[in-house]
Short mmCIF file of C-alpha atoms and ligand atoms in Angstrom, two decimals:
data_model
loop_
_atom_site.label_atom_id
_atom_site.label_comp_id
_atom_site.label_asym_id
_atom_site.label_seq_id
_atom_site.Cartn_x
_atom_site.Cartn_y
_atom_site.Cartn_z
CA UNK A 288 84.50 147.57 79.66
CA UNK A 289 84.99 144.70 82.04
CA UNK A 290 82.25 143.10 84.03
CA UNK A 291 83.22 142.28 87.59
CA UNK A 292 81.55 140.54 90.49
CA UNK A 293 82.80 141.50 93.94
CA UNK A 294 82.00 138.54 96.20
CA UNK A 295 80.97 138.86 99.80
CA UNK A 296 81.82 142.48 100.58
CA UNK A 297 80.26 144.11 103.64
CA UNK A 298 78.65 147.25 102.21
CA UNK A 299 79.03 149.97 104.87
CA UNK A 300 80.01 147.19 107.27
CA UNK A 301 76.69 145.34 106.88
CA UNK A 302 76.01 141.73 105.91
CA UNK A 303 78.17 140.22 103.12
CA UNK A 304 76.76 140.78 99.63
CA UNK A 305 77.91 140.53 96.02
CA UNK A 306 78.20 143.59 93.80
CA UNK A 307 78.03 143.35 90.02
CA UNK A 308 79.93 146.15 88.25
CA UNK A 309 79.07 146.61 84.59
CA UNK A 310 79.61 149.46 82.12
CA UNK A 311 80.97 151.70 84.87
CA UNK A 312 77.95 151.28 87.09
CA UNK A 313 76.73 149.08 89.88
CA UNK A 314 74.38 146.77 88.00
CA UNK A 315 73.22 144.66 90.93
CA UNK A 316 73.75 144.08 94.64
CA UNK A 317 72.61 140.80 96.18
CA UNK A 318 73.43 137.22 97.09
CA UNK A 319 75.17 134.71 94.83
CA UNK A 320 75.26 136.98 91.78
CA UNK A 321 76.61 135.64 88.53
CA UNK A 322 77.20 136.99 85.05
CA UNK A 323 78.69 135.29 82.02
CA UNK A 324 82.27 136.30 81.33
CA UNK A 325 82.57 138.27 84.53
CA UNK A 326 85.79 138.49 86.48
CA UNK A 327 85.35 137.57 90.14
CA UNK A 328 87.01 139.30 93.09
CA UNK A 329 86.79 137.63 96.48
CA UNK A 330 86.05 140.36 99.01
CA UNK A 331 85.37 138.19 102.04
CA UNK A 332 85.96 140.18 105.21
CA UNK A 333 86.34 143.46 103.33
CA UNK A 334 84.22 146.57 103.93
CA UNK A 335 82.88 148.34 100.82
CA UNK A 336 82.57 152.11 101.00
CA UNK A 337 81.76 154.72 98.37
CA UNK A 338 84.95 156.15 96.84
CA UNK A 339 86.36 158.82 99.13
CA UNK A 340 86.20 162.50 98.15
CA UNK A 341 88.88 164.89 99.39
CA UNK A 342 87.98 168.54 99.72
CA UNK A 343 91.56 169.66 100.30
CA UNK A 344 94.53 168.32 98.32
CA UNK A 345 97.68 170.13 97.24
CA UNK A 346 98.84 168.54 93.99
CA UNK A 347 101.59 171.18 93.40
CA UNK A 348 101.22 171.16 89.61
CA UNK A 349 101.79 173.51 87.87
CA UNK A 350 104.94 174.89 89.45
CA UNK A 351 106.36 172.44 91.99
CA UNK A 352 106.42 169.19 90.08
CA UNK A 353 109.49 168.22 92.13
CA UNK A 354 107.18 167.89 95.17
CA UNK A 355 104.10 166.34 93.51
CA UNK A 356 102.35 166.17 90.17
CA UNK A 357 98.71 165.72 89.33
CA UNK A 358 99.59 162.17 88.34
CA UNK A 359 101.61 161.19 91.44
CA UNK A 360 99.10 162.85 93.74
CA UNK A 361 96.25 161.09 91.92
CA UNK A 362 98.01 157.76 92.42
CA UNK A 363 98.45 158.47 96.14
CA UNK A 364 94.76 159.37 96.30
CA UNK A 365 93.61 156.18 94.58
CA UNK A 366 95.77 154.12 96.94
CA UNK A 367 94.06 155.91 99.81
CA UNK A 368 90.62 154.90 98.50
CA UNK A 369 89.76 158.23 96.86
CA UNK A 370 87.88 158.59 93.61
CA UNK A 371 87.79 162.41 93.60
CA UNK A 372 90.05 165.11 95.02
CA UNK A 373 89.75 168.87 95.08
CA UNK A 374 93.07 170.38 94.00
CA UNK A 375 93.94 173.55 95.89
CA UNK A 376 94.70 176.75 94.00
CA UNK A 377 98.08 177.71 95.49
CA UNK A 378 100.07 176.48 92.51
CA UNK A 379 102.51 178.49 90.36
CA UNK A 380 100.87 180.05 88.46
CA UNK A 381 97.99 180.36 90.91
CA UNK A 382 94.72 178.75 89.76
CA UNK A 383 92.93 182.08 89.53
CA UNK A 384 91.83 181.96 85.88
CA UNK A 385 89.75 179.65 83.71
CA UNK A 386 92.96 178.73 81.84
CA UNK A 387 94.80 177.35 84.87
CA UNK A 388 91.84 175.46 86.36
CA UNK A 389 91.18 173.86 82.97
CA UNK A 390 94.85 172.85 82.74
CA UNK A 391 94.70 171.11 86.13
CA UNK A 392 91.38 169.48 85.25
CA UNK A 393 92.84 168.10 81.98
CA UNK A 394 95.95 166.79 83.71
CA UNK A 395 93.65 164.93 86.09
CA UNK A 396 91.75 163.40 83.20
CA UNK A 397 94.99 162.32 81.55
CA UNK A 398 96.21 160.65 84.75
CA UNK A 399 92.84 158.89 84.93
CA UNK A 400 93.21 157.67 88.53
CA UNK A 401 90.72 159.94 90.32
CA UNK A 402 88.52 162.83 89.27
CA UNK A 403 90.65 165.92 89.89
CA UNK A 404 88.36 168.81 90.73
CA UNK A 405 90.15 172.17 90.65
CA UNK A 406 89.57 174.73 93.38
CA UNK A 407 89.68 178.32 92.16
CA UNK A 408 91.49 181.10 94.00
CA UNK A 409 89.26 183.68 95.66
CA UNK A 410 91.63 186.57 94.97
CA UNK A 411 94.08 187.30 92.18
CA UNK A 412 97.41 185.64 92.96
CA UNK A 413 96.13 184.75 96.47
CA UNK A 414 97.10 188.30 97.38
CA UNK A 415 93.87 189.14 99.18
CA UNK A 416 93.44 192.38 97.26
CA UNK A 417 90.85 191.87 94.53
CA UNK A 418 88.54 189.05 93.49
CA UNK A 419 89.74 186.57 90.86
CA UNK A 420 87.59 185.65 87.84
CA UNK A 421 85.24 183.50 89.90
CA UNK A 422 82.46 183.42 87.31
CA UNK A 423 84.81 182.51 84.46
CA UNK A 424 86.22 179.62 86.51
CA UNK A 425 82.69 178.46 87.37
CA UNK A 426 81.73 178.53 83.68
CA UNK A 427 84.95 176.83 82.50
CA UNK A 428 85.24 173.17 81.53
CA UNK A 429 86.45 172.55 85.10
CA UNK A 430 83.08 173.79 86.48
CA UNK A 431 84.67 175.18 89.65
CA UNK A 432 82.34 175.40 92.65
CA UNK A 433 84.85 175.58 95.53
CA UNK A 434 86.93 178.73 95.86
CA UNK A 435 89.78 179.14 98.32
CA UNK A 436 92.93 181.15 98.91
CA UNK A 437 94.10 178.26 101.10
CA UNK A 438 97.57 178.79 102.44
CA UNK A 439 96.35 182.33 102.99
CA UNK A 440 93.28 183.68 104.75
CA UNK A 441 90.88 186.01 102.97
CA UNK A 442 91.51 188.40 105.83
CA UNK A 443 89.76 191.53 104.54
CA UNK A 444 86.13 191.26 105.72
CA UNK A 445 84.76 193.40 102.89
CA UNK A 446 86.49 191.23 100.31
CA UNK A 447 85.24 188.07 102.04
CA UNK A 448 81.71 189.45 101.98
CA UNK A 449 81.97 190.20 98.26
CA UNK A 450 83.33 186.72 97.54
CA UNK A 451 80.39 185.15 99.40
CA UNK A 452 77.93 187.33 97.46
CA UNK A 453 79.56 186.46 94.15
CA UNK A 454 79.68 182.67 94.53
CA UNK A 455 76.07 182.56 95.73
CA UNK A 456 74.97 183.28 92.15
CA UNK A 457 76.21 179.90 90.94
CA UNK A 458 75.83 177.90 94.16
CA UNK A 459 79.55 178.02 94.86
CA UNK A 460 81.22 177.93 98.25
CA UNK A 461 84.10 179.89 99.74
CA UNK A 462 86.49 177.58 101.63
CA UNK A 463 88.29 179.70 104.17
CA UNK A 464 91.74 179.10 105.62
CA UNK A 465 90.82 180.72 108.94
CA UNK A 466 93.91 182.51 110.22
CA UNK A 467 93.92 186.13 111.30
CA UNK A 468 97.37 187.03 109.93
CA UNK A 469 98.02 189.83 112.40
CA UNK A 470 97.83 187.28 115.21
CA UNK A 471 100.18 184.70 113.67
CA UNK A 472 103.21 186.73 112.57
CA UNK A 473 106.22 184.43 112.82
CA UNK A 474 104.12 181.67 114.39
CA UNK A 475 105.76 178.24 114.58
CA UNK A 476 103.42 176.06 116.66
CA UNK A 477 100.35 176.14 118.90
CA UNK A 478 100.51 178.95 121.45
CA UNK A 479 100.56 177.70 125.02
CA UNK A 480 102.78 176.46 127.80
CA UNK A 481 104.66 174.16 125.46
CA UNK A 482 105.51 176.88 122.91
CA UNK A 483 106.80 179.03 125.76
CA UNK A 484 108.93 176.16 127.04
CA UNK A 485 110.31 175.32 123.59
CA UNK A 486 110.94 178.98 122.81
CA UNK A 487 108.87 178.90 119.61
CA UNK A 488 106.49 181.71 118.60
CA UNK A 489 102.90 180.65 119.23
CA UNK A 490 99.87 180.48 116.87
CA UNK A 491 96.93 181.21 119.17
CA UNK A 492 93.61 179.38 118.85
CA UNK A 493 91.94 182.80 118.79
CA UNK A 494 93.52 183.57 115.41
CA UNK A 495 91.46 180.72 113.92
CA UNK A 496 88.33 181.18 115.98
CA UNK A 497 88.07 184.94 115.37
CA UNK A 498 87.98 184.44 111.59
CA UNK A 499 85.46 181.59 111.80
CA UNK A 500 83.19 183.68 114.03
CA UNK A 501 83.41 186.63 111.66
CA UNK A 502 82.81 184.49 108.59
CA UNK A 503 79.77 182.62 109.89
CA UNK A 504 78.21 186.01 110.62
CA UNK A 505 79.04 187.19 107.11
CA UNK A 506 77.67 183.97 105.60
CA UNK A 507 74.48 184.40 107.59
CA UNK A 508 74.14 188.02 106.49
CA UNK A 509 74.73 187.20 102.82
CA UNK A 510 72.88 183.86 102.84
CA UNK A 511 75.80 182.22 101.06
CA UNK A 512 77.69 178.96 101.60
CA UNK A 513 80.84 179.03 103.72
CA UNK A 514 83.20 176.11 104.24
CA UNK A 515 85.85 176.18 106.95
CA UNK A 516 89.11 174.41 106.14
CA UNK A 517 91.12 172.35 108.66
CA UNK A 518 89.33 173.19 111.92
CA UNK A 519 91.82 172.58 114.72
CA UNK A 520 90.52 173.97 118.02
CA UNK A 521 87.79 173.19 120.53
CA UNK A 522 86.61 176.80 120.33
CA UNK A 523 86.15 176.52 116.56
CA UNK A 524 83.93 173.48 117.04
CA UNK A 525 81.81 175.43 119.54
CA UNK A 526 81.41 178.37 117.14
CA UNK A 527 80.41 176.02 114.32
CA UNK A 528 77.89 174.25 116.55
CA UNK A 529 76.37 177.62 117.42
CA UNK A 530 76.30 178.75 113.78
CA UNK A 531 74.66 175.54 112.60
CA UNK A 532 72.03 175.81 115.32
CA UNK A 533 71.15 179.22 113.84
CA UNK A 534 70.81 177.77 110.36
CA UNK A 535 73.92 179.38 108.91
CA UNK A 536 74.96 177.65 105.69
CA UNK A 537 78.35 176.61 107.01
CA UNK A 538 80.26 173.35 106.64
CA UNK A 539 83.66 172.40 108.02
CA UNK A 540 86.45 169.88 107.71
CA UNK A 541 89.17 168.47 109.95
CA UNK A 542 92.40 166.86 108.84
CA UNK A 543 93.56 163.35 109.80
CA UNK A 544 96.60 164.83 111.56
CA UNK A 545 94.47 167.10 113.74
CA UNK A 546 92.44 164.00 114.71
CA UNK A 547 95.51 162.04 115.77
CA UNK A 548 98.51 164.19 116.64
CA UNK A 549 99.09 166.87 119.26
CA UNK A 550 101.48 169.77 119.81
CA UNK A 551 103.62 167.38 121.86
CA UNK A 552 105.08 166.25 118.50
CA UNK A 553 106.78 169.66 118.25
CA UNK A 554 108.90 168.71 121.25
CA UNK A 555 110.99 166.57 118.90
CA UNK A 556 111.77 169.66 116.76
CA UNK A 557 111.23 167.34 113.78
CA UNK A 558 109.88 169.66 111.04
CA UNK A 559 107.71 166.86 109.65
CA UNK A 560 105.29 167.90 112.42
CA UNK A 561 105.21 171.57 111.40
CA UNK A 562 101.86 172.37 109.85
CA UNK A 563 99.40 175.22 109.47
CA UNK A 564 97.18 175.41 111.47
CA UNK A 565 99.49 173.81 114.02
CA UNK A 566 98.93 170.59 115.93
CA UNK A 567 96.97 171.50 119.06
CA UNK A 568 96.31 170.10 122.54
CA UNK A 569 94.75 166.84 123.74
CA UNK A 570 91.56 168.76 124.57
CA UNK A 571 91.39 170.14 121.02
CA UNK A 572 91.89 166.66 119.56
CA UNK A 573 89.06 165.33 121.72
CA UNK A 574 86.82 168.23 120.62
CA UNK A 575 87.42 167.80 116.89
CA UNK A 576 86.82 164.05 117.22
CA UNK A 577 83.48 164.62 118.88
CA UNK A 578 82.73 167.35 116.33
CA UNK A 579 83.08 164.76 113.55
CA UNK A 580 81.09 162.23 115.55
CA UNK A 581 78.10 164.53 116.05
CA UNK A 582 78.30 166.01 112.55
CA UNK A 583 79.28 169.54 113.57
CA UNK A 584 82.36 168.89 111.46
CA UNK A 585 81.06 167.62 108.12
CA UNK A 586 84.14 166.14 106.57
CA UNK A 587 87.58 164.72 107.06
CA UNK A 588 89.82 166.38 104.45
CA UNK A 589 93.48 165.61 104.08
CA UNK A 590 95.24 168.95 103.48
CA UNK A 591 97.74 166.66 101.73
CA UNK A 592 100.74 168.98 101.44
CA UNK A 593 103.76 167.42 99.74
CA UNK A 594 107.07 169.23 100.17
CA UNK A 595 110.43 168.59 98.55
CA UNK A 596 113.18 167.43 100.91
CA UNK A 597 115.00 170.78 100.91
CA UNK A 598 111.82 172.57 102.01
CA UNK A 599 111.14 170.20 104.88
CA UNK A 600 114.39 168.71 106.19
CA UNK A 601 115.80 171.88 107.67
CA UNK A 602 115.59 173.60 111.01
CA UNK A 603 112.06 173.88 112.40
CA UNK A 604 111.82 177.64 111.85
CA UNK A 605 112.87 177.43 108.19
CA UNK A 606 110.78 174.37 107.26
CA UNK A 607 107.64 174.76 105.17
CA UNK A 608 104.41 173.85 106.99
CA UNK A 609 102.42 170.85 105.76
CA UNK A 610 102.32 167.05 105.71
CA UNK A 611 101.19 164.20 103.48
CA UNK A 612 97.73 162.77 104.05
CA UNK A 613 96.09 160.97 101.14
CA UNK A 614 97.46 157.47 101.65
CA UNK A 615 96.87 157.34 105.43
CA UNK A 616 93.64 159.36 105.87
CA UNK A 617 91.34 156.36 106.10
CA UNK A 618 93.62 154.37 108.45
CA UNK A 619 93.84 157.44 110.72
CA UNK A 620 90.04 157.73 110.73
CA UNK A 621 89.78 154.03 111.59
CA UNK A 622 92.24 154.53 114.46
CA UNK A 623 90.75 157.76 115.86
CA UNK A 624 87.02 157.41 115.18
CA UNK A 625 85.98 153.87 114.18
CA UNK A 626 87.96 151.78 116.68
CA UNK A 627 87.01 154.04 119.65
CA UNK A 628 83.34 153.70 118.62
CA UNK A 629 82.78 157.35 117.66
CA UNK A 630 81.83 156.59 114.05
CA UNK A 631 80.45 153.51 112.28
CA UNK A 632 81.17 152.65 108.64
CA UNK A 633 78.12 154.54 107.42
CA UNK A 634 79.49 157.52 109.32
CA UNK A 635 82.87 157.14 107.65
CA UNK A 636 81.15 157.06 104.25
CA UNK A 637 79.19 160.18 105.20
CA UNK A 638 82.16 162.25 106.43
CA UNK A 639 84.68 161.12 103.81
CA UNK A 640 82.51 160.74 100.72
CA UNK A 641 78.85 161.78 100.89
CA UNK A 642 79.20 165.18 102.54
CA UNK A 643 82.44 166.23 100.81
CA UNK A 644 80.84 165.42 97.45
CA UNK A 645 77.78 167.45 98.40
CA UNK A 646 79.88 170.42 99.54
CA UNK A 647 81.77 170.35 96.22
CA UNK A 648 78.50 169.87 94.30
CA UNK A 649 79.94 166.77 92.64
CA UNK A 650 77.61 164.41 90.85
CA UNK A 651 78.58 160.77 90.59
CA UNK A 652 80.57 160.69 93.84
CA UNK A 653 79.38 160.18 97.39
CA UNK A 654 76.50 158.08 96.12
CA UNK A 655 74.98 155.02 97.82
CA UNK A 656 76.28 151.62 96.66
CA UNK A 657 73.04 150.55 94.99
CA UNK A 658 72.11 149.48 91.45
CA UNK A 659 72.22 152.25 88.87
CA UNK A 660 74.85 154.34 90.64
CA UNK A 661 78.36 154.96 89.23
CA UNK A 662 80.75 152.24 90.41
CA UNK A 663 82.98 154.52 92.49
CA UNK A 664 83.95 152.53 95.56
CA UNK A 665 86.72 151.09 97.67
CA UNK A 666 87.30 147.83 99.50
CA UNK A 667 88.98 148.05 102.90
CA UNK A 668 90.47 145.32 105.06
CA UNK A 669 89.70 146.70 108.52
CA UNK A 670 91.64 143.92 110.28
CA UNK A 671 94.95 144.59 108.52
CA UNK A 672 97.56 146.70 110.28
CA UNK A 673 100.68 148.17 108.73
CA UNK A 674 103.63 150.33 109.74
CA UNK A 675 103.87 153.45 107.57
CA UNK A 676 107.04 153.51 105.45
CA UNK A 677 107.46 156.87 103.69
CA UNK A 678 109.76 155.27 101.09
CA UNK A 679 106.86 153.09 99.96
CA UNK A 680 104.41 155.95 99.37
CA UNK A 681 103.22 156.87 95.88
CA UNK A 682 103.50 160.56 96.59
CA UNK A 683 106.60 162.20 95.15
CA UNK A 684 107.32 163.65 98.61
CA UNK A 685 108.20 161.89 101.83
CA UNK A 686 106.93 164.24 104.57
CA UNK A 687 104.59 161.80 106.31
CA UNK A 688 103.97 162.50 109.99
CA UNK A 689 102.99 158.83 110.40
CA UNK A 690 106.40 157.37 109.49
CA UNK A 691 107.08 154.33 111.65
CA UNK A 692 103.62 154.38 113.15
CA UNK A 693 101.37 151.31 112.94
CA UNK A 694 97.87 152.11 111.67
CA UNK A 695 94.82 149.91 111.12
CA UNK A 696 92.97 149.36 107.86
CA UNK A 697 94.32 148.63 104.39
CA UNK A 698 92.73 149.80 101.15
CA UNK A 699 92.69 146.64 99.04
CA UNK A 700 90.94 147.98 95.94
CA UNK A 701 89.56 151.21 94.52
CA UNK A 702 87.24 151.49 91.52
CA UNK A 703 86.66 154.60 89.44
CA UNK A 704 83.53 154.16 87.32
CA UNK A 705 83.97 150.40 87.40
CA UNK A 706 87.66 150.37 86.49
CA UNK A 707 90.13 149.24 89.15
CA UNK A 708 92.62 151.99 89.92
CA UNK A 709 93.95 149.92 92.83
CA UNK A 710 93.93 146.10 93.17
CA UNK A 711 95.53 144.07 95.95
CA UNK A 712 96.78 147.36 97.39
CA UNK A 713 98.69 148.25 94.21
CA UNK A 714 98.02 151.09 91.78
CA UNK A 715 96.96 149.77 88.41
CA UNK A 716 98.74 152.53 86.44
ZN1 ZN B 164 95.13 175.93 104.78
#
């Protein structure tokens, strides 16, 4: 294994320091470090953060390798500064058995760019009818701790209660895609004045908020851990704030696109902006930003959702919902939270690494950058700005909602257990 000295990086935005990486760990942090035979990387002006952890990635393998594979998605993740991603279960076949989650986990190990952590389905085939083999997935080599039917809501309250009871036994968490399906039949965008004007069926905020309210009550009753995926409305933030004040074991995430974009994007009828839950209003964007700032929302999670061209470049109503996120998540957080002064670098590390790792019960990620810890980290140039070019992305898909937009912050390097997966902004394999 190589020995590397990173010179003059600002750990969590603090004073410049050197970091010595050796045998996959951080061996020392200090001034003017040296080691015989060590490679040296000049990190002057760069911010060092713990490797990011995504709670919500769609890698599409097995089943839709034309849209993304574990390898291409892992490369996109590394380029975004991630060292671990949770791979959602809505693959084909669905990740609802020990066999499928172990397959995804192995593919991640083979790619070797990030730790791929499989999410197990809550119900068999994501059908919402009966519980999947949660215990077998937890006991598998993939050691699943996060369970989600994401893409679908576990809408049946009795089934949701049973899932919460079941995962409690092994300290798992149910990650809910909060969408009351009876309220979103045929929904195309946020319900409001704009949807009425555009003539598109609306997806009301209440369809999300009703499920979150129900689930925090169930989580409180059962005493189990609940995680809420992609929170998108001001009302959801209020419910979460209330639940946390009562001591409910609930955590929540918001996506980069819900931090930056609004329903106004739908006015273009460009399906790249179609997503579930939909882009909301300016007031919702302000509320989710302050929810992240005050910690009511624990994590920024990408909901990276690659789609093949034929599934996305069609009329709005026929297009599949979802957008890419891994490669631009950190720049969007810099733009929406850091530059406006809502979050400092320690806060970014907390919401994008420390808390997501804790929610997923990962060891070795989301750790402080101090001697003895695994060398999972990224180096960011906060002063760099770049215009997003979908053709240049590592993802196999091209459905980036940020195409043509200038965003701040460039990930210069990413290290997974001391090995560079990204150097000078380029993937190393
Ligand atoms: Zn979802």
